[in-house]
XYZ file of C-alpha atoms in Angstrom:
698
model
C 179.250 -69.546 23.091
C 182.180 -71.842 21.030
C 184.762 -71.929 24.235
C 181.932 -73.183 26.030
C 180.286 -75.789 24.122
C 183.925 -77.145 23.485
C 184.452 -77.139 27.167
C 180.832 -79.466 27.500
C 181.918 -81.490 24.645
C 185.517 -82.236 26.957
C 183.311 -82.630 29.778
C 180.878 -85.778 28.255
C 183.953 -87.140 26.586
C 185.239 -87.627 30.210
C 182.707 -89.175 31.710
C 182.333 -91.514 28.475
C 186.006 -92.758 28.781
C 185.377 -93.211 32.506
C 182.706 -95.042 31.844
C 184.204 -97.274 28.901
C 187.282 -97.646 31.634
C 185.200 -98.827 34.507
C 183.751 -101.746 32.362
C 184.650 -105.312 32.780
C 187.799 -105.945 30.844
C 187.339 -109.789 31.186
C 190.116 -112.491 32.168
C 194.065 -112.053 32.180
C 194.231 -114.069 29.027
C 192.458 -111.300 27.319
C 193.830 -108.509 29.641
C 197.973 -109.370 28.815
C 196.863 -109.617 24.821
C 195.475 -106.038 25.494
C 198.322 -104.804 27.081
C 200.762 -105.752 24.624
C 198.657 -103.583 22.193
C 198.506 -100.583 24.565
C 202.390 -100.787 24.569
C 202.785 -101.182 21.366
C 200.647 -98.287 20.248
C 201.427 -96.027 22.816
C 205.977 -96.620 21.812
C 204.712 -95.755 18.188
C 202.626 -92.987 19.027
C 205.298 -91.180 21.608
C 208.125 -92.025 18.808
C 205.826 -90.624 15.806
C 205.466 -87.134 17.872
C 209.267 -86.817 18.944
C 209.809 -86.645 14.683
C 206.498 -84.317 14.587
C 207.894 -81.840 17.416
C 211.574 -81.456 15.657
C 209.450 -80.876 12.298
C 207.065 -78.121 13.874
C 209.929 -76.760 15.857
C 212.155 -76.127 12.650
C 208.440 -74.905 10.627
C 207.698 -72.686 13.282
C 210.919 -71.043 13.429
C 210.709 -70.207 9.852
C 206.779 -69.075 10.351
C 208.128 -66.717 13.133
C 211.220 -65.326 10.959
C 209.417 -65.156 7.794
C 205.724 -64.130 9.126
C 204.885 -63.378 12.844
C 205.480 -65.101 16.074
C 201.424 -65.494 16.217
C 201.391 -67.470 13.353
C 204.209 -69.659 14.533
C 202.420 -70.037 17.976
C 199.376 -70.575 16.652
C 201.267 -73.067 14.259
C 202.202 -75.004 17.601
C 199.001 -74.599 19.063
C 196.666 -77.037 16.248
C 199.658 -78.852 16.246
C 199.547 -79.919 19.553
C 195.701 -80.595 20.042
C 195.621 -82.524 17.256
C 198.162 -85.029 18.678
C 196.607 -84.437 22.305
C 192.753 -85.708 20.784
C 195.088 -88.400 18.989
C 196.478 -89.504 21.996
C 193.511 -89.087 24.274
C 191.658 -91.588 21.725
C 194.151 -93.915 21.326
C 194.188 -94.414 25.004
C 191.241 -95.148 25.425
C 190.768 -97.555 22.173
C 193.208 -99.543 23.698
C 191.533 -100.221 26.604
C 188.410 -100.269 24.670
C 188.907 -103.262 22.607
C 189.341 -106.039 25.248
C 186.648 -104.693 27.235
C 184.278 -105.251 23.873
C 185.626 -108.762 23.414
C 184.646 -109.652 26.859
C 180.923 -107.909 26.316
C 181.023 -109.971 23.285
C 180.735 -112.999 25.160
C 177.492 -111.903 26.421
C 175.624 -109.954 23.625
C 176.016 -107.606 20.452
C 174.471 -105.486 21.874
C 176.683 -104.602 24.896
C 179.752 -104.849 22.806
C 178.401 -102.488 20.235
C 177.333 -99.912 23.662
C 181.089 -100.528 24.923
C 182.805 -99.927 21.400
C 180.953 -97.207 20.205
C 181.526 -94.819 23.510
C 185.116 -95.510 23.080
C 184.877 -93.805 19.881
C 182.602 -91.236 20.470
C 184.950 -90.270 22.889
C 187.557 -89.678 20.248
C 185.086 -87.552 18.247
C 184.092 -85.125 21.434
C 188.093 -84.514 22.199
C 188.716 -84.034 18.494
C 185.568 -81.230 17.939
C 185.693 -79.830 21.572
C 189.877 -79.868 21.485
C 189.621 -78.068 17.838
C 186.770 -75.478 18.262
C 188.666 -74.304 21.749
C 191.793 -73.779 20.607
C 190.824 -72.459 17.403
C 188.067 -70.294 18.745
C 190.099 -68.992 21.451
C 192.671 -67.478 19.085
C 189.623 -65.989 16.573
C 188.913 -64.370 20.062
C 192.407 -63.305 20.799
C 193.217 -62.139 17.309
C 190.389 -61.736 14.884
C 187.101 -60.743 17.091
C 188.633 -58.513 19.269
C 189.015 -56.204 16.249
C 185.650 -56.217 14.764
C 185.716 -52.189 13.607
C 189.418 -52.593 12.031
C 188.883 -54.336 9.085
C 192.691 -54.567 7.871
C 193.551 -55.544 11.301
C 191.133 -58.149 11.571
C 192.330 -59.550 7.833
C 196.101 -59.374 8.612
C 195.435 -61.501 12.078
C 193.335 -64.025 10.374
C 196.298 -64.516 8.495
C 198.336 -65.554 11.685
C 195.141 -67.898 12.747
C 195.276 -69.440 9.503
C 198.555 -71.142 11.299
C 196.123 -73.402 13.712
C 194.501 -74.501 10.292
C 198.462 -75.278 9.261
C 199.745 -76.709 12.423
C 196.731 -79.185 12.158
C 196.997 -80.169 8.806
C 200.874 -80.761 8.880
C 200.640 -83.065 11.851
C 197.373 -85.164 10.245
C 199.508 -85.730 7.538
C 202.223 -87.332 9.058
C 199.596 -89.237 12.111
C 198.035 -90.297 8.873
C 200.689 -91.726 6.770
C 202.792 -92.458 9.512
C 199.825 -94.406 10.885
C 198.773 -96.134 7.429
C 202.366 -97.475 6.793
C 202.472 -98.983 9.624
C 198.855 -100.752 10.030
C 198.834 -101.938 6.361
C 202.668 -103.167 6.378
C 201.740 -105.363 9.755
C 198.353 -105.936 7.621
C 199.787 -106.922 4.789
C 202.187 -109.108 6.046
C 199.944 -110.921 8.561
C 197.650 -111.535 5.367
C 200.362 -113.193 3.023
C 201.756 -115.338 5.094
C 199.500 -116.244 8.031
C 196.155 -116.865 5.650
C 197.646 -117.601 2.216
C 200.609 -119.665 2.929
C 200.445 -120.994 6.841
C 196.470 -121.175 5.997
C 195.763 -120.136 9.357
C 192.816 -118.135 10.636
C 192.619 -114.398 10.916
C 194.501 -112.963 14.451
C 195.716 -116.037 14.898
C 197.785 -116.140 17.818
C 200.341 -118.191 15.966
C 201.006 -115.433 13.529
C 203.986 -113.104 14.747
C 202.908 -110.146 12.597
C 199.000 -110.460 14.621
C 200.041 -107.450 17.647
C 201.324 -105.732 14.856
C 198.226 -105.817 13.261
C 196.356 -105.374 16.195
C 198.411 -102.168 17.229
C 198.312 -100.554 13.855
C 194.842 -100.186 13.755
C 194.997 -98.051 16.483
C 197.919 -95.551 15.331
C 196.254 -95.986 11.824
C 192.601 -95.692 12.556
C 192.580 -94.293 15.342
C 195.078 -91.682 15.822
C 195.436 -91.081 12.395
C 191.667 -90.675 11.248
C 191.654 -88.600 14.264
C 194.049 -86.595 13.276
C 192.730 -86.530 9.449
C 189.206 -85.273 10.746
C 190.792 -82.667 13.384
C 192.123 -80.314 10.102
C 189.114 -81.397 8.154
C 187.040 -80.068 10.699
C 189.011 -77.049 11.758
C 189.697 -75.764 7.973
C 185.682 -75.871 7.244
C 185.537 -73.368 10.681
C 188.620 -71.104 9.383
C 188.214 -71.366 5.364
C 184.283 -69.502 5.181
C 185.752 -66.854 8.227
C 189.220 -66.433 6.120
C 186.842 -65.788 3.219
C 184.271 -63.505 5.302
C 187.062 -61.383 6.680
C 188.979 -61.023 3.311
C 185.816 -59.960 1.708
C 185.363 -57.358 4.670
C 188.749 -56.176 3.107
C 187.010 -55.916 -0.175
C 184.039 -54.038 0.563
C 181.736 -56.527 0.237
C 180.421 -57.030 3.809
C 179.972 -54.544 6.569
C 178.342 -53.484 9.491
C 176.302 -56.363 11.285
C 176.664 -58.401 8.439
C 180.511 -58.508 8.901
C 179.913 -59.584 12.112
C 177.512 -62.251 11.582
C 179.385 -63.346 8.381
C 182.620 -64.080 10.845
C 181.196 -65.868 13.408
C 178.328 -67.911 12.356
C 180.803 -70.722 11.350
C 182.060 -71.179 15.014
C 178.191 -70.938 16.020
C 177.482 -73.231 13.449
C 180.545 -76.364 14.771
C 179.283 -75.054 18.371
C 176.038 -76.381 17.982
C 177.208 -79.362 16.332
C 178.788 -80.869 19.260
C 175.877 -80.356 21.393
C 174.046 -82.134 18.430
C 176.536 -84.932 18.514
C 176.037 -85.626 22.009
C 172.232 -85.949 21.959
C 172.756 -88.123 18.686
C 174.180 -90.610 21.228
C 170.828 -91.585 22.863
C 169.873 -92.901 19.765
C 172.437 -95.181 19.556
C 170.778 -98.415 20.840
C 170.064 -102.249 19.471
C 168.965 -105.511 20.201
C 170.338 -108.820 20.147
C 169.707 -110.068 16.241
C 168.932 -106.036 15.120
C 170.364 -104.329 11.936
C 173.939 -102.473 13.652
C 174.456 -100.469 11.070
C 170.486 -99.432 11.438
C 171.512 -98.641 15.316
C 174.635 -96.021 14.466
C 172.480 -94.220 11.348
C 169.799 -93.129 13.623
C 172.632 -91.546 16.022
C 173.642 -90.174 12.938
C 170.502 -88.506 11.340
C 168.913 -87.475 15.003
C 172.240 -85.350 15.242
C 171.450 -84.065 11.606
C 168.143 -83.030 11.748
C 169.026 -81.582 15.213
C 171.680 -79.573 13.444
C 169.387 -78.352 10.763
C 167.032 -77.122 13.195
C 169.692 -74.814 15.271
C 171.597 -73.795 11.976
C 168.127 -72.639 10.978
C 167.709 -70.200 14.032
C 170.870 -68.928 13.891
C 170.403 -67.999 10.188
C 166.852 -66.538 11.084
C 168.677 -64.840 13.758
C 171.249 -62.889 11.531
C 168.251 -62.707 9.101
C 166.350 -60.356 11.415
C 169.463 -58.060 11.933
C 171.034 -57.882 7.956
C 171.006 -54.510 6.505
C 172.333 -55.548 3.107
C 170.745 -58.781 2.161
C 168.704 -61.734 3.552
C 171.021 -64.399 4.809
C 168.130 -66.152 5.492
C 169.950 -68.209 1.540
C 173.226 -68.817 3.423
C 170.996 -71.827 4.840
C 170.457 -72.940 1.937
C 174.094 -73.280 0.983
C 174.888 -75.274 4.505
C 171.639 -77.443 3.388
C 173.731 -77.869 0.006
C 176.725 -79.303 2.332
C 174.586 -81.648 4.549
C 172.576 -82.988 1.515
C 175.730 -83.701 -0.403
C 177.632 -84.658 2.236
C 175.132 -87.451 3.622
C 173.853 -88.347 -0.185
C 177.717 -88.839 -0.464
C 177.616 -91.432 2.808
C 174.968 -93.394 1.515
C 176.830 -93.825 -1.995
C 180.020 -94.677 -0.377
C 178.250 -97.538 1.612
C 176.700 -99.285 -1.854
C 180.110 -99.414 -3.153
C 181.548 -100.588 -0.327
C 178.612 -102.949 1.878
C 178.680 -106.643 0.930
C 174.832 -105.925 1.023
C 174.581 -104.065 -2.643
C 175.979 -105.409 -5.782
C 179.796 -103.948 -6.693
C 180.953 -105.554 -3.401
C 179.433 -109.103 -4.532
C 180.003 -108.765 -7.878
C 183.923 -108.294 -6.997
C 183.321 -111.380 -4.754
C 182.069 -113.488 -7.602
C 185.026 -112.310 -9.685
C 187.408 -113.937 -7.095
C 186.115 -117.125 -8.535
C 188.518 -116.943 -11.232
C 191.198 -115.745 -9.385
C 193.489 -112.904 -7.788
C 193.661 -110.909 -11.312
C 190.483 -110.502 -11.992
C 189.473 -109.693 -8.503
C 191.693 -106.947 -9.095
C 190.516 -105.515 -12.267
C 186.922 -105.711 -10.159
C 187.692 -104.152 -7.506
C 189.883 -101.250 -9.629
C 186.762 -100.679 -11.475
C 184.382 -100.357 -8.997
C 186.365 -97.677 -7.361
C 186.799 -95.821 -10.323
C 183.369 -95.823 -10.899
C 182.347 -94.827 -7.483
C 183.994 -91.288 -7.815
C 181.522 -90.212 -10.574
C 178.535 -89.721 -7.893
C 180.258 -88.367 -5.458
C 181.979 -85.610 -7.639
C 178.445 -84.977 -9.447
C 177.246 -83.933 -5.717
C 180.437 -82.272 -4.535
C 179.651 -79.840 -7.940
C 176.137 -79.213 -7.441
C 176.521 -78.992 -4.141
C 179.422 -75.971 -5.307
C 176.609 -74.344 -7.663
C 173.782 -74.828 -4.918
C 175.501 -72.887 -2.710
C 176.800 -70.324 -4.772
C 173.217 -69.599 -5.696
C 171.831 -69.602 -2.463
C 175.197 -67.027 -1.627
C 174.494 -64.783 -4.177
C 170.717 -64.995 -3.684
C 171.703 -63.727 0.334
C 173.741 -60.534 -0.815
C 172.011 -59.606 -4.544
C 172.776 -56.122 -4.327
C 176.799 -56.416 -2.918
C 179.160 -55.932 -5.688
C 180.846 -59.124 -7.144
C 182.677 -57.942 -10.085
C 185.820 -56.757 -8.135
C 188.649 -59.097 -8.760
C 185.782 -61.652 -10.609
C 185.434 -63.071 -7.120
C 181.840 -63.384 -6.264
C 180.309 -63.052 -2.742
C 178.138 -66.254 -3.124
C 181.647 -68.459 -2.635
C 180.852 -67.838 0.770
C 178.004 -69.958 0.636
C 180.059 -72.528 -1.242
C 182.763 -72.481 2.189
C 179.558 -72.717 4.530
C 178.618 -75.405 2.853
C 181.425 -77.519 4.030
C 181.008 -76.511 7.178
C 177.383 -77.917 7.241
C 178.892 -81.125 6.124
C 181.487 -81.468 8.673
C 179.047 -79.858 11.287
C 178.772 -83.621 12.919
C 182.359 -84.564 13.468
C 181.810 -85.716 16.759
C 179.157 -88.395 16.167
C 180.945 -88.762 12.888
C 184.021 -89.760 13.908
C 182.179 -91.639 17.171
C 180.541 -94.003 14.257
C 184.052 -94.177 12.212
C 186.416 -95.048 15.201
C 184.103 -97.924 17.381
C 185.286 -99.856 14.222
C 188.941 -100.306 15.144
C 187.977 -100.795 18.660
C 185.839 -103.831 17.321
C 188.427 -105.050 14.860
C 190.571 -105.313 17.895
C 187.742 -107.188 20.229
C 187.707 -110.308 17.190
C 191.929 -110.290 17.069
C 191.629 -110.672 21.014
C 188.547 -113.212 20.954
C 190.752 -115.617 18.420
C 193.741 -114.959 20.359
C 192.043 -115.924 23.655
C 190.385 -118.664 22.263
C 186.849 -117.669 23.052
C 184.055 -119.426 21.512
C 183.212 -119.034 18.144
C 180.147 -117.311 18.422
C 182.286 -114.249 20.571
C 184.025 -114.041 16.710
C 181.076 -113.955 15.028
C 179.764 -110.915 17.407
C 182.540 -108.865 16.728
C 183.395 -110.059 13.415
C 179.685 -108.477 12.440
C 180.538 -105.297 14.455
C 183.794 -105.105 12.367
C 182.199 -105.691 8.940
C 179.693 -102.866 9.923
C 182.781 -101.103 10.844
C 184.283 -100.816 7.666
C 181.499 -99.335 5.940
C 180.863 -96.737 8.659
C 184.819 -96.023 8.370
C 184.157 -95.650 4.347
C 181.595 -93.075 5.012
C 183.370 -90.712 7.025
C 186.351 -90.924 4.425
C 183.685 -89.906 2.362
C 182.663 -86.660 4.241
C 186.130 -86.144 5.101
C 187.280 -85.982 0.943
C 184.251 -83.726 0.045
C 184.577 -81.545 2.951
C 188.110 -81.261 2.070
C 187.081 -80.756 -1.611
C 185.005 -77.571 -0.593
C 187.254 -75.897 2.059
C 190.247 -76.197 -0.637
C 188.575 -74.301 -2.679
C 187.161 -71.488 -0.022
C 190.625 -70.930 0.538
C 191.700 -71.293 -3.020
C 189.152 -68.056 -3.726
C 191.030 -66.361 -0.521
C 194.081 -66.936 -1.565
C 192.764 -65.606 -4.509
C 191.129 -62.686 -2.848
C 194.136 -62.022 -0.462
C 196.726 -61.866 -3.931
C 194.060 -59.536 -5.758
C 193.530 -57.314 -2.713
C 197.923 -56.696 -2.497
C 197.905 -56.509 -6.688
C 194.945 -55.568 -8.358
C 196.085 -56.795 -11.555
C 196.343 -60.407 -10.027
C 194.759 -62.935 -11.947
C 194.321 -66.414 -12.601
C 193.657 -67.432 -16.358
C 194.070 -69.849 -18.727
C 195.485 -67.966 -20.922
C 198.756 -67.447 -18.639
C 201.045 -70.500 -19.775
C 203.002 -70.282 -15.623
C 199.056 -71.047 -14.561
C 198.572 -73.573 -17.032
C 202.299 -75.228 -16.111
C 201.343 -74.998 -13.229
C 198.044 -76.789 -12.865
C 199.502 -79.548 -14.291
C 202.015 -79.623 -11.856
C 199.522 -79.614 -9.203
C 197.530 -82.459 -10.744
C 200.529 -84.423 -11.389
C 201.944 -84.145 -7.171
C 198.706 -86.530 -5.776
C 200.035 -89.537 -7.716
C 203.563 -88.955 -6.518
C 202.510 -88.307 -3.276
C 200.324 -91.631 -4.118
C 203.057 -93.414 -5.853
C 205.172 -92.176 -2.336
C 202.560 -93.638 0.330
C 202.204 -96.822 -1.683
C 205.761 -98.045 -2.225
C 206.436 -97.128 1.508
C 203.678 -99.889 2.431
C 205.294 -102.189 0.208
C 208.727 -101.815 1.082
C 207.597 -102.149 4.845
C 205.531 -105.265 4.115
C 208.207 -106.745 2.160
C 210.654 -106.575 5.569
C 207.523 -107.890 7.465
C 206.514 -111.059 5.087
C 210.166 -112.000 5.581
C 209.953 -111.925 9.257
C 206.909 -113.549 10.231
C 208.674 -116.335 7.625
C 211.565 -116.269 9.562
C 210.097 -117.029 12.560
C 207.813 -120.248 10.794
C 210.517 -121.551 9.483
C 213.215 -121.374 12.884
C 211.098 -121.169 15.595
C 209.490 -125.383 16.204
C 206.532 -125.651 17.671
C 204.798 -121.956 16.487
C 202.258 -124.190 14.942
C 201.808 -126.720 17.594
C 200.935 -123.911 20.092
C 204.000 -124.858 21.747
C 206.126 -122.054 21.306
C 204.810 -117.995 21.352
C 206.283 -116.259 18.339
C 208.193 -112.926 18.587
C 205.724 -110.557 18.650
C 207.988 -107.679 19.425
C 210.419 -108.021 16.343
C 207.216 -107.648 14.279
C 206.423 -104.517 16.049
C 209.640 -103.176 15.885
C 210.284 -103.651 11.674
C 206.314 -101.409 11.625
C 207.301 -98.906 13.612
C 210.606 -98.082 11.916
C 209.325 -98.529 8.660
C 206.883 -95.744 9.196
C 208.515 -93.086 11.256
C 211.341 -93.478 8.757
C 209.205 -93.590 5.280
C 206.737 -90.941 6.540
C 208.880 -87.631 6.453
C 210.074 -87.843 2.334
C 205.755 -87.188 1.379
C 205.321 -84.930 4.635
C 207.589 -82.419 3.875
C 207.729 -82.448 -0.081
C 203.738 -81.335 0.775
C 205.014 -78.217 2.488
C 208.088 -77.635 0.579
C 206.708 -77.513 -2.960
C 204.226 -74.705 -2.673
C 206.137 -72.585 -1.166
C 208.919 -72.692 -3.426
C 206.606 -72.041 -6.172
C 204.464 -69.548 -4.629
C 208.030 -67.534 -4.284
C 208.388 -68.027 -7.284
C 205.293 -66.890 -8.625
C 201.832 -66.662 -6.692
C 200.213 -66.848 -10.365
C 201.458 -70.448 -10.738
C 200.569 -71.719 -7.490
C 197.019 -70.466 -8.127
C 197.314 -73.031 -11.256
C 198.748 -75.482 -8.826
C 196.468 -75.804 -6.302
C 193.690 -76.281 -8.621
C 195.384 -78.652 -10.525
C 196.155 -80.575 -6.687
C 192.159 -80.286 -5.649
C 191.204 -81.736 -8.875
C 193.506 -85.217 -8.708
C 193.527 -85.152 -5.347
C 189.751 -85.624 -4.932
C 189.408 -88.101 -7.558
C 192.631 -90.072 -6.078
C 191.142 -90.089 -2.720
C 187.489 -91.556 -3.949
C 189.073 -94.198 -6.273
C 191.794 -95.551 -3.143
C 189.401 -95.322 -0.384
C 186.368 -96.651 -2.184
C 188.623 -99.741 -3.840
C 189.851 -100.187 -0.630
C 186.900 -100.678 0.953
C 185.070 -102.897 -1.419
C 187.677 -105.553 -1.673
C 188.406 -105.609 2.222
C 184.097 -106.538 2.344
C 184.264 -108.480 -0.542
C 186.553 -110.996 1.691
C 184.904 -110.558 4.180
C 180.889 -111.509 2.333
C 183.047 -114.888 1.200
C 184.189 -115.621 4.486
C 180.799 -115.143 5.697
C 180.079 -118.579 3.327
C 179.769 -117.281 0.068
C 181.244 -118.697 -3.201
C 182.621 -121.539 -0.699
C 183.628 -119.286 2.645
C 186.818 -120.099 4.566
C 189.847 -121.876 2.915
C 188.183 -121.605 -0.806
C 190.529 -120.656 -4.017
C 187.770 -117.852 -4.199
C 188.406 -116.422 -0.664
C 192.496 -116.920 -1.483
C 191.953 -114.680 -4.655
C 189.906 -112.185 -2.055
C 192.306 -111.964 0.383
C 195.287 -110.801 -2.455
C 192.338 -108.265 -3.269
C 191.784 -106.975 0.232
C 196.043 -106.875 0.975
C 196.410 -104.570 -2.485
C 193.155 -103.171 -0.835
C 194.712 -102.195 2.335
C 197.362 -99.449 1.484
C 194.279 -97.426 -0.835
C 191.961 -97.309 1.747
C 194.020 -97.114 5.002
C 197.433 -95.120 3.703
C 197.552 -93.568 0.724
C 193.594 -92.933 -0.034
C 192.860 -91.067 2.957
C 195.964 -88.747 2.739
C 194.922 -87.639 -0.600
C 192.213 -85.126 1.185
C 195.180 -84.012 3.769
C 197.278 -83.361 1.156
C 195.151 -80.782 -0.741
C 194.083 -78.960 2.390
C 197.963 -78.476 3.406
C 198.925 -77.420 0.992
C 195.996 -74.577 0.170
C 196.461 -73.782 3.809
C 200.215 -73.360 3.616
C 199.966 -71.077 0.132
C 197.280 -69.020 1.977
C 199.583 -68.933 5.197
C 202.564 -68.148 3.729
C 200.933 -65.525 1.157
C 202.269 -62.618 2.941
C 205.698 -63.679 2.213
C 205.705 -64.234 -1.253
C 203.817 -60.438 -1.206
C 207.113 -59.586 -0.018
C 209.202 -61.648 -2.449
C 206.625 -60.226 -5.453
C 206.900 -56.249 -4.093
C 210.756 -56.695 -3.706
C 210.970 -58.003 -7.416
């Protein structure tokens, strides 16, 4: 079922891509700008992939020697498919931008249609590539050994390599793309908008092409890789847990088979329902754009719920040990929490609600009060999502225990109800394709606005693309909320799998707060997300400094730029962003891989504490930074619509400063956190055979 559904998703993605590319790209004045963006994005991505190939090769050799050749092969496959999905999505997005801008000359409805179908192309590629690769590895190594539990348990550890590869590529893509886009964005805003007083995406700004390139490498390719790994993790986590529990005697017979295959079945249905959700995204001139996108998301969610219910009804009819229909409640807990987190994120980041309006109001007294208010809003925005995740965990756990009430849950202190928590993450990201589609259309609309400005199109065209872009900022924040919450649930499931695996090897293995090594691990793990945030924020600062100096130099030395008599040296700014991103992304990415392996080799129990601390602070930082950045961005756009003096006012200049601070918050450090915690958890689980071997020798 899974490979077939994945192939259907790929087919629809191919059809949508062909349709988008068949649309009118507009005159040469627009195409020439789009071509520069295409060339810059492609050059960066290929340079990034060259470095990733070296990194992947080194890790694959280590895996081959320390674990198994199958694990290494799965690792390479996961990374390659993630990179391929990002490349295809970016290829379409960098060509959809000029088509969207040209369509906006006619109507916002036509522009939305092109940009959304471009985004859904990316979404379907991500979900379909991930499901196709993962399901084939499961068929090859796991499902074929369904009667041999110990072999199946050993082999599912090899498939973990696929998720590890996806997470590793995602971290580098998100961090590298985030550094690139925010270096350009900060340089363009601080010098162009604040110092020179020229509009956003003005052709006189030397950093504007780099800024538009960054939208694609950061918010399309980077975001796609991010959700590729979250989606993969949400499928593999309950599968690993089911196999691990089966090895401990929790599942047997038909229930074991169902427990192993249900996560893949849920993901398969999600691709089909996302395709159907496409038909609900329609709008008319003057209608609410957000409502049109929400209709597609809600239709896909309703259809997915019906499909998931049918799956559990079938399982319940064949179950021997319990009532698996209760696990439907676990999935619903995840879906409801995901949708509620999305609405909460919208409340804190949309200019239609009080938090963003309050940030905009604070701009009247300067940049300092704007930043203070934005930080306060970001911190406040963590409360409801964390509470929702907590309720989802408790509800999914209770439903999981109700599903198999007769199963012994005392062995190793690991309850079978945690399988329900893992399924909650699967439910939360089951509609990943349309979630990405709603998110990835935003960068296309943003690029379309830049092209409209640089090509000198009428003001009404820029107003239409800005309206699309404003909604895109909110949908992007919502997608990040889904990714962060699901990463937390998946990380918990992988953490439990790690504990169960170690207990399977060492009966006396336990994680208790009376062990000083575990307490030390918790504190070290809690520190790592802050270190990671510092490294990525510092990288953006260094790159932005170089960008600001270059833009100032060009304004100072190239005569005639401000009079439109000379063209800026756009390629110099593109080169600065590219070199900075490639240079600065390596350290945080490598540390995320090395630290858990080193700690696990020293003491596997300490690693358990380390993961607990990292997941806790990582989720909080991710929500805080992503929502604060989104709120600052939309506060600026709210003022640009005419509030508090509008463009060029003192409040607007203060808002630009806040938005500039928020840029690396929401597009570099914040969204990388969920990848960080997932990567460190899956790395720990994948390398657990090495830790067991070392402890056995010791």
